[in-house]
PDB file of C-alpha atoms and ligand atoms in Angstrom:
ATOM      1  CA  UNK A   1     179.005 -39.392 268.759  1.00  0.00           C
ATOM      2  CA  UNK A   2     179.924 -42.781 267.262  1.00  0.00           C
ATOM      3  CA  UNK A   3     182.673 -43.459 269.816  1.00  0.00           C
ATOM      4  CA  UNK A   4     180.245 -42.839 272.673  1.00  0.00           C
ATOM      5  CA  UNK A   5     177.663 -45.161 271.099  1.00  0.00           C
ATOM      6  CA  UNK A   6     180.235 -47.910 270.492  1.00  0.00           C
ATOM      7  CA  UNK A   7     181.414 -47.658 274.117  1.00  0.00           C
ATOM      8  CA  UNK A   8     177.812 -48.068 275.309  1.00  0.00           C
ATOM      9  CA  UNK A   9     177.295 -51.036 272.980  1.00  0.00           C
ATOM     10  CA  UNK A  10     180.467 -52.673 274.270  1.00  0.00           C
ATOM     11  CA  UNK A  11     179.385 -52.291 277.898  1.00  0.00           C
ATOM     12  CA  UNK A  12     175.852 -53.522 277.254  1.00  0.00           C
ATOM     13  CA  UNK A  13     176.985 -56.560 275.292  1.00  0.00           C
ATOM     14  CA  UNK A  14     179.688 -57.508 277.762  1.00  0.00           C
ATOM     15  CA  UNK A  15     176.992 -57.595 280.429  1.00  0.00           C
ATOM     16  CA  UNK A  16     174.876 -60.080 278.464  1.00  0.00           C
ATOM     17  CA  UNK A  17     175.056 -63.837 278.821  1.00  0.00           C
ATOM     18  CA  UNK A  18     175.294 -64.637 275.089  1.00  0.00           C
ATOM     19  CA  UNK A  19     174.757 -68.237 274.056  1.00  0.00           C
ATOM     20  CA  UNK A  20     176.425 -69.446 270.875  1.00  0.00           C
ATOM     21  CA  UNK A  21     178.994 -71.795 269.444  1.00  0.00           C
ATOM     22  CA  UNK A  22     182.030 -71.427 267.204  1.00  0.00           C
ATOM     23  CA  UNK A  23     181.828 -73.008 263.748  1.00  0.00           C
ATOM     24  CA  UNK A  24     183.448 -76.417 264.214  1.00  0.00           C
ATOM     25  CA  UNK A  25     182.918 -78.012 260.811  1.00  0.00           C
ATOM     26  CA  UNK A  26     186.109 -76.162 259.828  1.00  0.00           C
ATOM     27  CA  UNK A  27     188.348 -77.430 262.685  1.00  0.00           C
ATOM     28  CA  UNK A  28     190.696 -74.441 262.571  1.00  0.00           C
ATOM     29  CA  UNK A  29     187.819 -72.024 263.312  1.00  0.00           C
ATOM     30  CA  UNK A  30     186.877 -73.915 266.489  1.00  0.00           C
ATOM     31  CA  UNK A  31     190.265 -72.930 267.979  1.00  0.00           C
ATOM     32  CA  UNK A  32     189.516 -69.188 268.036  1.00  0.00           C
ATOM     33  CA  UNK A  33     189.051 -67.738 271.512  1.00  0.00           C
ATOM     34  CA  UNK A  34     185.259 -67.498 272.115  1.00  0.00           C
ATOM     35  CA  UNK A  35     185.513 -64.286 274.160  1.00  0.00           C
ATOM     36  CA  UNK A  36     186.835 -62.125 271.314  1.00  0.00           C
ATOM     37  CA  UNK A  37     184.647 -59.145 270.464  1.00  0.00           C
ATOM     38  CA  UNK A  38     185.310 -56.057 268.369  1.00  0.00           C
ATOM     39  CA  UNK A  39     183.374 -53.343 266.552  1.00  0.00           C
ATOM     40  CA  UNK A  40     184.811 -50.761 264.150  1.00  0.00           C
ATOM     41  CA  UNK A  41     182.910 -48.072 262.240  1.00  0.00           C
ATOM     42  CA  UNK A  42     184.482 -45.956 259.488  1.00  0.00           C
ATOM     43  CA  UNK A  43     182.777 -42.860 258.135  1.00  0.00           C
ATOM     44  CA  UNK A  44     183.031 -41.945 254.448  1.00  0.00           C
ATOM     45  CA  UNK A  45     185.517 -39.203 255.309  1.00  0.00           C
ATOM     46  CA  UNK A  46     187.843 -41.906 256.695  1.00  0.00           C
ATOM     47  CA  UNK A  47     187.335 -41.167 260.402  1.00  0.00           C
ATOM     48  CA  UNK A  48     187.174 -44.378 262.405  1.00  0.00           C
ATOM     49  CA  UNK A  49     185.853 -45.452 265.814  1.00  0.00           C
ATOM     50  CA  UNK A  50     186.368 -48.789 267.525  1.00  0.00           C
ATOM     51  CA  UNK A  51     185.975 -50.902 270.664  1.00  0.00           C
ATOM     52  CA  UNK A  52     187.334 -54.282 271.768  1.00  0.00           C
ATOM     53  CA  UNK A  53     189.819 -56.494 269.924  1.00  0.00           C
ATOM     54  CA  UNK A  54     190.112 -54.199 266.922  1.00  0.00           C
ATOM     55  CA  UNK A  55     193.684 -55.190 266.005  1.00  0.00           C
ATOM     56  CA  UNK A  56     193.081 -58.960 265.924  1.00  0.00           C
ATOM     57  CA  UNK A  57     192.753 -60.565 262.505  1.00  0.00           C
ATOM     58  CA  UNK A  58     189.932 -63.070 262.038  1.00  0.00           C
ATOM     59  CA  UNK A  59     188.710 -65.350 259.251  1.00  0.00           C
ATOM     60  CA  UNK A  60     186.328 -63.471 256.957  1.00  0.00           C
ATOM     61  CA  UNK A  61     184.809 -66.643 255.487  1.00  0.00           C
ATOM     62  CA  UNK A  62     181.630 -65.864 253.524  1.00  0.00           C
ATOM     63  CA  UNK A  63     182.112 -62.100 253.794  1.00  0.00           C
ATOM     64  CA  UNK A  64     184.674 -62.383 250.973  1.00  0.00           C
ATOM     65  CA  UNK A  65     181.951 -63.704 248.643  1.00  0.00           C
ATOM     66  CA  UNK A  66     181.028 -60.027 248.282  1.00  0.00           C
ATOM     67  CA  UNK A  67     184.540 -59.189 246.992  1.00  0.00           C
ATOM     68  CA  UNK A  68     184.617 -62.057 244.476  1.00  0.00           C
ATOM     69  CA  UNK A  69     181.177 -61.078 243.207  1.00  0.00           C
ATOM     70  CA  UNK A  70     182.236 -57.414 242.949  1.00  0.00           C
ATOM     71  CA  UNK A  71     185.102 -58.387 240.651  1.00  0.00           C
ATOM     72  CA  UNK A  72     182.936 -60.725 238.553  1.00  0.00           C
ATOM     73  CA  UNK A  73     180.190 -58.072 238.264  1.00  0.00           C
ATOM     74  CA  UNK A  74     182.789 -55.535 237.183  1.00  0.00           C
ATOM     75  CA  UNK A  75     184.090 -57.912 234.509  1.00  0.00           C
ATOM     76  CA  UNK A  76     180.825 -59.343 233.167  1.00  0.00           C
ATOM     77  CA  UNK A  77     178.263 -56.690 234.099  1.00  0.00           C
ATOM     78  CA  UNK A  78     174.718 -58.146 233.814  1.00  0.00           C
ATOM     79  CA  UNK A  79     175.992 -61.307 232.107  1.00  0.00           C
ATOM     80  CA  UNK A  80     177.042 -62.517 235.566  1.00  0.00           C
ATOM     81  CA  UNK A  81     173.340 -63.184 236.163  1.00  0.00           C
ATOM     82  CA  UNK A  82     173.494 -66.046 233.659  1.00  0.00           C
ATOM     83  CA  UNK A  83     175.609 -67.796 236.310  1.00  0.00           C
ATOM     84  CA  UNK A  84     173.900 -66.793 239.585  1.00  0.00           C
ATOM     85  CA  UNK A  85     170.466 -65.477 240.532  1.00  0.00           C
ATOM     86  CA  UNK A  86     169.407 -62.708 242.933  1.00  0.00           C
ATOM     87  CA  UNK A  87     166.829 -64.441 245.119  1.00  0.00           C
ATOM     88  CA  UNK A  88     167.292 -65.263 248.803  1.00  0.00           C
ATOM     89  CA  UNK A  89     167.642 -68.988 249.283  1.00  0.00           C
ATOM     90  CA  UNK A  90     165.730 -69.388 252.552  1.00  0.00           C
ATOM     91  CA  UNK A  91     167.920 -72.461 253.033  1.00  0.00           C
ATOM     92  CA  UNK A  92     171.220 -73.034 254.849  1.00  0.00           C
ATOM     93  CA  UNK A  93     174.246 -71.601 253.034  1.00  0.00           C
ATOM     94  CA  UNK A  94     175.535 -75.016 252.000  1.00  0.00           C
ATOM     95  CA  UNK A  95     172.230 -76.679 251.111  1.00  0.00           C
ATOM     96  CA  UNK A  96     172.152 -79.142 248.205  1.00  0.00           C
ATOM     97  CA  UNK A  97     168.391 -79.680 247.927  1.00  0.00           C
ATOM     98  CA  UNK A  98     167.491 -76.379 246.282  1.00  0.00           C
ATOM     99  CA  UNK A  99     170.410 -76.662 243.874  1.00  0.00           C
ATOM    100  CA  UNK A 100     169.145 -80.054 242.710  1.00  0.00           C
ATOM    101  CA  UNK A 101     165.590 -78.752 242.277  1.00  0.00           C
ATOM    102  CA  UNK A 102     166.800 -75.702 240.342  1.00  0.00           C
ATOM    103  CA  UNK A 103     169.065 -77.602 237.931  1.00  0.00           C
ATOM    104  CA  UNK A 104     172.345 -76.426 239.396  1.00  0.00           C
ATOM    105  CA  UNK A 105     171.637 -72.657 239.116  1.00  0.00           C
ATOM    106  CA  UNK A 106     172.625 -71.033 242.449  1.00  0.00           C
ATOM    107  CA  UNK A 107     169.994 -68.720 243.917  1.00  0.00           C
ATOM    108  CA  UNK A 108     172.478 -65.894 244.593  1.00  0.00           C
ATOM    109  CA  UNK A 109     176.231 -65.137 244.720  1.00  0.00           C
ATOM    110  CA  UNK A 110     176.415 -65.033 248.530  1.00  0.00           C
ATOM    111  CA  UNK A 111     175.673 -68.700 249.243  1.00  0.00           C
ATOM    112  CA  UNK A 112     178.394 -71.323 248.780  1.00  0.00           C
ATOM    113  CA  UNK A 113     177.084 -72.629 245.443  1.00  0.00           C
ATOM    114  CA  UNK A 114     176.869 -69.068 244.109  1.00  0.00           C
ATOM    115  CA  UNK A 115     180.403 -68.186 245.198  1.00  0.00           C
ATOM    116  CA  UNK A 116     181.693 -71.397 243.613  1.00  0.00           C
ATOM    117  CA  UNK A 117     180.007 -70.403 240.337  1.00  0.00           C
ATOM    118  CA  UNK A 118     181.575 -66.925 240.651  1.00  0.00           C
ATOM    119  CA  UNK A 119     185.029 -68.481 241.228  1.00  0.00           C
ATOM    120  CA  UNK A 120     184.509 -70.587 238.091  1.00  0.00           C
ATOM    121  CA  UNK A 121     183.732 -67.401 236.116  1.00  0.00           C
ATOM    122  CA  UNK A 122     186.811 -65.648 237.548  1.00  0.00           C
ATOM    123  CA  UNK A 123     189.050 -68.547 236.492  1.00  0.00           C
ATOM    124  CA  UNK A 124     187.704 -68.118 232.941  1.00  0.00           C
ATOM    125  CA  UNK A 125     188.036 -64.357 232.870  1.00  0.00           C
ATOM    126  CA  UNK A 126     191.355 -63.682 234.610  1.00  0.00           C
ATOM    127  CA  UNK A 127     194.878 -64.356 233.322  1.00  0.00           C
ATOM    128  CA  UNK A 128     196.189 -65.281 236.788  1.00  0.00           C
ATOM    129  CA  UNK A 129     193.013 -65.949 238.780  1.00  0.00           C
ATOM    130  CA  UNK A 130     194.517 -66.231 242.272  1.00  0.00           C
ATOM    131  CA  UNK A 131     196.927 -63.318 241.888  1.00  0.00           C
ATOM    132  CA  UNK A 132     194.387 -61.110 240.118  1.00  0.00           C
ATOM    133  CA  UNK A 133     191.643 -61.817 242.667  1.00  0.00           C
ATOM    134  CA  UNK A 134     193.938 -61.120 245.614  1.00  0.00           C
ATOM    135  CA  UNK A 135     195.343 -57.998 243.929  1.00  0.00           C
ATOM    136  CA  UNK A 136     191.752 -56.827 243.514  1.00  0.00           C
ATOM    137  CA  UNK A 137     190.927 -57.457 247.186  1.00  0.00           C
ATOM    138  CA  UNK A 138     194.093 -55.553 248.210  1.00  0.00           C
ATOM    139  CA  UNK A 139     193.076 -52.708 245.905  1.00  0.00           C
ATOM    140  CA  UNK A 140     189.587 -52.290 247.370  1.00  0.00           C
ATOM    141  CA  UNK A 141     190.978 -52.747 250.888  1.00  0.00           C
ATOM    142  CA  UNK A 142     193.647 -50.143 250.013  1.00  0.00           C
ATOM    143  CA  UNK A 143     196.002 -52.435 251.877  1.00  0.00           C
ATOM    144  CA  UNK A 144     198.842 -54.395 250.251  1.00  0.00           C
ATOM    145  CA  UNK A 145     199.213 -56.823 253.147  1.00  0.00           C
ATOM    146  CA  UNK A 146     195.835 -58.585 252.890  1.00  0.00           C
ATOM    147  CA  UNK A 147     196.221 -62.342 252.474  1.00  0.00           C
ATOM    148  CA  UNK A 148     194.678 -65.663 253.508  1.00  0.00           C
ATOM    149  CA  UNK A 149     195.485 -67.839 256.505  1.00  0.00           C
ATOM    150  CA  UNK A 150     197.303 -71.016 255.453  1.00  0.00           C
ATOM    151  CA  UNK A 151     196.006 -73.132 258.351  1.00  0.00           C
ATOM    152  CA  UNK A 152     192.373 -72.186 257.749  1.00  0.00           C
ATOM    153  CA  UNK A 153     192.821 -72.810 254.018  1.00  0.00           C
ATOM    154  CA  UNK A 154     194.292 -76.287 254.646  1.00  0.00           C
ATOM    155  CA  UNK A 155     191.576 -77.044 257.193  1.00  0.00           C
ATOM    156  CA  UNK A 156     188.853 -76.155 254.662  1.00  0.00           C
ATOM    157  CA  UNK A 157     190.531 -78.048 251.856  1.00  0.00           C
ATOM    158  CA  UNK A 158     190.713 -81.195 253.978  1.00  0.00           C
ATOM    159  CA  UNK A 159     187.181 -81.045 255.336  1.00  0.00           C
ATOM    160  CA  UNK A 160     185.226 -79.293 252.539  1.00  0.00           C
ATOM    161  CA  UNK A 161     183.163 -82.327 251.548  1.00  0.00           C
ATOM    162  CA  UNK A 162     179.908 -80.433 251.228  1.00  0.00           C
ATOM    163  CA  UNK A 163     181.485 -77.787 248.986  1.00  0.00           C
ATOM    164  CA  UNK A 164     182.850 -80.631 246.848  1.00  0.00           C
ATOM    165  CA  UNK A 165     179.322 -82.078 246.679  1.00  0.00           C
ATOM    166  CA  UNK A 166     177.897 -78.690 245.627  1.00  0.00           C
ATOM    167  CA  UNK A 167     180.384 -78.140 242.833  1.00  0.00           C
ATOM    168  CA  UNK A 168     180.038 -81.677 241.474  1.00  0.00           C
ATOM    169  CA  UNK A 169     176.261 -81.294 241.459  1.00  0.00           C
ATOM    170  CA  UNK A 170     176.603 -78.044 239.489  1.00  0.00           C
ATOM    171  CA  UNK A 171     179.120 -79.660 237.161  1.00  0.00           C
ATOM    172  CA  UNK A 172     176.656 -82.495 236.490  1.00  0.00           C
ATOM    173  CA  UNK A 173     174.208 -79.849 235.221  1.00  0.00           C
ATOM    174  CA  UNK A 174     176.919 -78.411 232.950  1.00  0.00           C
ATOM    175  CA  UNK A 175     177.195 -75.241 235.017  1.00  0.00           C
ATOM    176  CA  UNK A 176     180.914 -75.383 235.928  1.00  0.00           C
ATOM    177  CA  UNK A 177     183.422 -75.078 233.091  1.00  0.00           C
ATOM    178  CA  UNK A 178     186.723 -75.565 234.886  1.00  0.00           C
ATOM    179  CA  UNK A 179     188.322 -78.383 236.810  1.00  0.00           C
ATOM    180  CA  UNK A 180     186.393 -78.682 240.097  1.00  0.00           C
ATOM    181  CA  UNK A 181     189.506 -78.897 242.322  1.00  0.00           C
ATOM    182  CA  UNK A 182     190.909 -75.759 240.699  1.00  0.00           C
ATOM    183  CA  UNK A 183     187.687 -73.853 241.426  1.00  0.00           C
ATOM    184  CA  UNK A 184     187.517 -75.202 244.985  1.00  0.00           C
ATOM    185  CA  UNK A 185     191.122 -74.191 245.613  1.00  0.00           C
ATOM    186  CA  UNK A 186     190.366 -70.567 244.693  1.00  0.00           C
ATOM    187  CA  UNK A 187     187.172 -70.682 246.778  1.00  0.00           C
ATOM    188  CA  UNK A 188     188.972 -72.041 249.876  1.00  0.00           C
ATOM    189  CA  UNK A 189     191.706 -69.389 249.590  1.00  0.00           C
ATOM    190  CA  UNK A 190     189.028 -66.717 249.237  1.00  0.00           C
ATOM    191  CA  UNK A 191     187.180 -67.996 252.340  1.00  0.00           C
ATOM    192  CA  UNK A 192     190.402 -67.991 254.380  1.00  0.00           C
ATOM    193  CA  UNK A 193     191.181 -64.293 253.909  1.00  0.00           C
ATOM    194  CA  UNK A 194     191.692 -62.563 257.227  1.00  0.00           C
ATOM    195  CA  UNK A 195     191.444 -58.943 258.300  1.00  0.00           C
ATOM    196  CA  UNK A 196     190.860 -56.911 261.436  1.00  0.00           C
ATOM    197  CA  UNK A 197     187.477 -55.219 261.929  1.00  0.00           C
ATOM    198  CA  UNK A 198     189.207 -51.941 261.158  1.00  0.00           C
ATOM    199  CA  UNK A 199     190.473 -53.235 257.797  1.00  0.00           C
ATOM    200  CA  UNK A 200     187.129 -54.842 256.991  1.00  0.00           C
ATOM    201  CA  UNK A 201     185.076 -51.734 257.698  1.00  0.00           C
ATOM    202  CA  UNK A 202     187.424 -49.726 255.452  1.00  0.00           C
ATOM    203  CA  UNK A 203     187.061 -52.296 252.663  1.00  0.00           C
ATOM    204  CA  UNK A 204     183.277 -52.056 252.838  1.00  0.00           C
ATOM    205  CA  UNK A 205     183.325 -48.262 252.464  1.00  0.00           C
ATOM    206  CA  UNK A 206     183.136 -48.546 248.690  1.00  0.00           C
ATOM    207  CA  UNK A 207     179.632 -50.050 248.989  1.00  0.00           C
ATOM    208  CA  UNK A 208     178.596 -47.103 251.169  1.00  0.00           C
ATOM    209  CA  UNK A 209     180.165 -44.703 248.673  1.00  0.00           C
ATOM    210  CA  UNK A 210     178.122 -45.634 245.556  1.00  0.00           C
ATOM    211  CA  UNK A 211     180.888 -47.885 244.231  1.00  0.00           C
ATOM    212  CA  UNK A 212     183.776 -45.404 244.531  1.00  0.00           C
ATOM    213  CA  UNK A 213     186.941 -46.062 246.510  1.00  0.00           C
ATOM    214  CA  UNK A 214     187.133 -43.413 249.189  1.00  0.00           C
ATOM    215  CA  UNK A 215     190.416 -41.549 248.996  1.00  0.00           C
ATOM    216  CA  UNK A 216     191.266 -42.210 245.342  1.00  0.00           C
ATOM    217  CA  UNK A 217     187.714 -41.782 244.021  1.00  0.00           C
ATOM    218  CA  UNK A 218     188.194 -44.695 241.618  1.00  0.00           C
ATOM    219  CA  UNK A 219     184.848 -46.098 240.473  1.00  0.00           C
ATOM    220  CA  UNK A 220     184.949 -49.866 241.162  1.00  0.00           C
ATOM    221  CA  UNK A 221     181.276 -50.542 240.450  1.00  0.00           C
ATOM    222  CA  UNK A 222     178.796 -48.141 238.853  1.00  0.00           C
ATOM    223  CA  UNK A 223     176.229 -46.452 241.081  1.00  0.00           C
ATOM    224  CA  UNK A 224     173.529 -48.759 239.749  1.00  0.00           C
ATOM    225  CA  UNK A 225     175.636 -51.918 240.200  1.00  0.00           C
ATOM    226  CA  UNK A 226     176.378 -50.855 243.786  1.00  0.00           C
ATOM    227  CA  UNK A 227     172.684 -50.331 244.498  1.00  0.00           C
ATOM    228  CA  UNK A 228     171.994 -53.825 243.182  1.00  0.00           C
ATOM    229  CA  UNK A 229     174.802 -55.449 245.124  1.00  0.00           C
ATOM    230  CA  UNK A 230     173.626 -53.726 248.302  1.00  0.00           C
ATOM    231  CA  UNK A 231     170.141 -55.081 247.581  1.00  0.00           C
ATOM    232  CA  UNK A 232     171.578 -58.601 247.209  1.00  0.00           C
ATOM    233  CA  UNK A 233     173.400 -58.185 250.538  1.00  0.00           C
ATOM    234  CA  UNK A 234     170.207 -56.985 252.204  1.00  0.00           C
ATOM    235  CA  UNK A 235     168.129 -59.920 250.991  1.00  0.00           C
ATOM    236  CA  UNK A 236     170.753 -62.696 250.848  1.00  0.00           C
ATOM    237  CA  UNK A 237     173.640 -61.701 253.134  1.00  0.00           C
ATOM    238  CA  UNK A 238     172.698 -63.542 256.321  1.00  0.00           C
ATOM    239  CA  UNK A 239     172.062 -67.164 255.411  1.00  0.00           C
ATOM    240  CA  UNK A 240     168.391 -67.944 256.038  1.00  0.00           C
ATOM    241  CA  UNK A 241     168.179 -65.132 258.566  1.00  0.00           C
ATOM    242  CA  UNK A 242     168.269 -62.169 256.158  1.00  0.00           C
ATOM    243  CA  UNK A 243     164.694 -61.269 257.129  1.00  0.00           C
ATOM    244  CA  UNK A 244     165.542 -61.243 260.835  1.00  0.00           C
ATOM    245  CA  UNK A 245     168.670 -59.143 260.218  1.00  0.00           C
ATOM    246  CA  UNK A 246     166.726 -56.655 258.091  1.00  0.00           C
ATOM    247  CA  UNK A 247     163.991 -56.516 260.733  1.00  0.00           C
ATOM    248  CA  UNK A 248     166.380 -55.968 263.654  1.00  0.00           C
ATOM    249  CA  UNK A 249     169.198 -53.961 262.036  1.00  0.00           C
ATOM    250  CA  UNK A 250     167.991 -52.505 258.735  1.00  0.00           C
ATOM    251  CA  UNK A 251     171.317 -52.282 256.896  1.00  0.00           C
ATOM    252  CA  UNK A 252     172.750 -54.276 253.967  1.00  0.00           C
ATOM    253  CA  UNK A 253     175.667 -56.486 254.902  1.00  0.00           C
ATOM    254  CA  UNK A 254     177.234 -59.924 254.913  1.00  0.00           C
ATOM    255  CA  UNK A 255     178.157 -62.346 257.657  1.00  0.00           C
ATOM    256  CA  UNK A 256     180.634 -65.220 257.800  1.00  0.00           C
ATOM    257  CA  UNK A 257     181.023 -68.335 259.950  1.00  0.00           C
ATOM    258  CA  UNK A 258     184.235 -66.860 261.403  1.00  0.00           C
ATOM    259  CA  UNK A 259     181.858 -64.651 263.444  1.00  0.00           C
ATOM    260  CA  UNK A 260     182.317 -61.480 261.418  1.00  0.00           C
ATOM    261  CA  UNK A 261     179.614 -59.217 259.997  1.00  0.00           C
ATOM    262  CA  UNK A 262     180.239 -56.251 257.699  1.00  0.00           C
ATOM    263  CA  UNK A 263     177.400 -53.805 257.061  1.00  0.00           C
ATOM    264  CA  UNK A 264     176.978 -50.346 255.632  1.00  0.00           C
ATOM    265  CA  UNK A 265     174.792 -47.298 255.645  1.00  0.00           C
ATOM    266  CA  UNK A 266     174.864 -45.826 252.097  1.00  0.00           C
ATOM    267  CA  UNK A 267     176.295 -42.323 252.103  1.00  0.00           C
ATOM    268  CA  UNK A 268     177.302 -42.572 255.778  1.00  0.00           C
ATOM    269  CA  UNK A 269     179.547 -45.365 257.020  1.00  0.00           C
ATOM    270  CA  UNK A 270     180.684 -48.990 256.920  1.00  0.00           C
ATOM    271  CA  UNK A 271     180.883 -51.054 260.108  1.00  0.00           C
ATOM    272  CA  UNK A 272     182.460 -54.408 260.946  1.00  0.00           C
ATOM    273  CA  UNK A 273     181.843 -56.546 264.039  1.00  0.00           C
ATOM    274  CA  UNK A 274     183.443 -59.780 265.151  1.00  0.00           C
ATOM    275  CA  UNK A 275     182.609 -62.307 267.840  1.00  0.00           C
ATOM    276  CA  UNK A 276     183.089 -66.029 267.048  1.00  0.00           C
ATOM    277  CA  UNK A 277     180.034 -67.409 268.884  1.00  0.00           C
ATOM    278  CA  UNK A 278     177.350 -68.163 266.304  1.00  0.00           C
ATOM    279  CA  UNK A 279     173.608 -68.744 266.577  1.00  0.00           C
ATOM    280  CA  UNK A 280     172.100 -71.895 264.979  1.00  0.00           C
ATOM    281  CA  UNK A 281     171.691 -70.060 261.638  1.00  0.00           C
ATOM    282  CA  UNK A 282     175.443 -69.269 261.507  1.00  0.00           C
ATOM    283  CA  UNK A 283     175.371 -65.560 262.400  1.00  0.00           C
ATOM    284  CA  UNK A 284     177.425 -64.017 265.209  1.00  0.00           C
ATOM    285  CA  UNK A 285     175.212 -63.608 268.285  1.00  0.00           C
ATOM    286  CA  UNK A 286     177.030 -60.565 269.674  1.00  0.00           C
ATOM    287  CA  UNK A 287     177.620 -59.172 266.188  1.00  0.00           C
ATOM    288  CA  UNK A 288     173.909 -59.179 265.413  1.00  0.00           C
ATOM    289  CA  UNK A 289     173.103 -57.607 268.784  1.00  0.00           C
ATOM    290  CA  UNK A 290     175.811 -54.939 268.385  1.00  0.00           C
ATOM    291  CA  UNK A 291     174.458 -53.862 264.994  1.00  0.00           C
ATOM    292  CA  UNK A 292     170.892 -53.865 266.288  1.00  0.00           C
ATOM    293  CA  UNK A 293     171.998 -51.555 269.102  1.00  0.00           C
ATOM    294  CA  UNK A 294     173.916 -49.344 266.639  1.00  0.00           C
ATOM    295  CA  UNK A 295     170.902 -48.618 264.444  1.00  0.00           C
ATOM    296  CA  UNK A 296     168.650 -48.303 267.497  1.00  0.00           C
ATOM    297  CA  UNK A 297     170.933 -45.845 269.273  1.00  0.00           C
ATOM    298  CA  UNK A 298     171.694 -43.724 266.189  1.00  0.00           C
ATOM    299  CA  UNK A 299     168.034 -43.890 265.135  1.00  0.00           C
ATOM    300  CA  UNK A 300     169.161 -44.435 261.507  1.00  0.00           C
ATOM    301  CA  UNK A 301     168.812 -47.391 259.238  1.00  0.00           C
ATOM    302  CA  UNK A 302     168.019 -47.500 255.534  1.00  0.00           C
ATOM    303  CA  UNK A 303     164.311 -47.902 256.265  1.00  0.00           C
TER     304      UNK A 303
HETATM  305  N1  LIG B   1     184.322 -71.413 253.867  1.00  0.00           N
HETATM  306  C1  LIG B   1     183.028 -71.621 254.419  1.00  0.00           C
HETATM  307  C2  LIG B   1     182.368 -72.783 253.719  1.00  0.00           C
HETATM  308  O1  LIG B   1     182.505 -72.870 252.542  1.00  0.00           O
HETATM  309  C3  LIG B   1     182.243 -70.358 254.275  1.00  0.00           C
HETATM  310  C4  LIG B   1     180.967 -70.462 254.969  1.00  0.00           C
HETATM  311  C5  LIG B   1     180.440 -69.169 255.504  1.00  0.00           C
HETATM  312  O2  LIG B   1     181.124 -68.334 256.086  1.00  0.00           O
HETATM  313  O3  LIG B   1     179.244 -69.015 255.327  1.00  0.00           O
HETATM  314  O4  LIG B   1     181.748 -73.626 254.276  1.00  0.00           O
END
């Protein structure tokens, strides 16, 4: 059934004249071919279905904020919420205004300020932060080859002025313990992780499987932590368009400015889509449409 639905989605979306623009504030991302489009859905039993450029790797960008938060939540449990909140920001992902008004406490772990605070926590908690974080991502992806793209990382490091502003503002409120460049370096590497839609949908299966890795059954997050993280994704995972995404799609997920979106249906499947053309809020135009069609055609969402 899923393959037939994905084929229909592919045909319908290819027939649409989608407006949108690649992210160009990270120069390396502006070089990605605008016509790329892929969807991959993996069921909990491991069966997968895909259409389009499913073997191309793309920059996950903010989607990896979910992985960093997963590790921090696993390490600190509820104490992580002394560092980040759980409210949607209703502001752009890199906004400084709210952070100033709220004394440097990031609204949630899925905006830039929140992920920077999470990276600061990981540097405190881990013996070898970069190695341990990447080992963790490879573990939940069940894929030893996952890594970051050097060119994207360099591009972000050179042009990440706003992220530097965010972390210095937080530091001025006493909210960042470690050296700011060290935290930024981990954050930029995290943002530059790349995967195919197939790999990404498999990595998101754990959130559809109540925190357990499918296959090995290892519990990465407790059932309750997974419910909470899925709730954070639902309310905070789409920049200041989480309401629109919930309204049109009805699944928890996370998007990134590389044009990817990962989403999940608890107990059923995880799905990843990729198309680099973004709407003004920073979400993939075709990705959003594809997921809207998926939940419309299957007739299932979490609502
Ligand atoms: N690396 C990007 C940044 O920090 C991530 C943004 C995103 O995907 O939302 O600006």
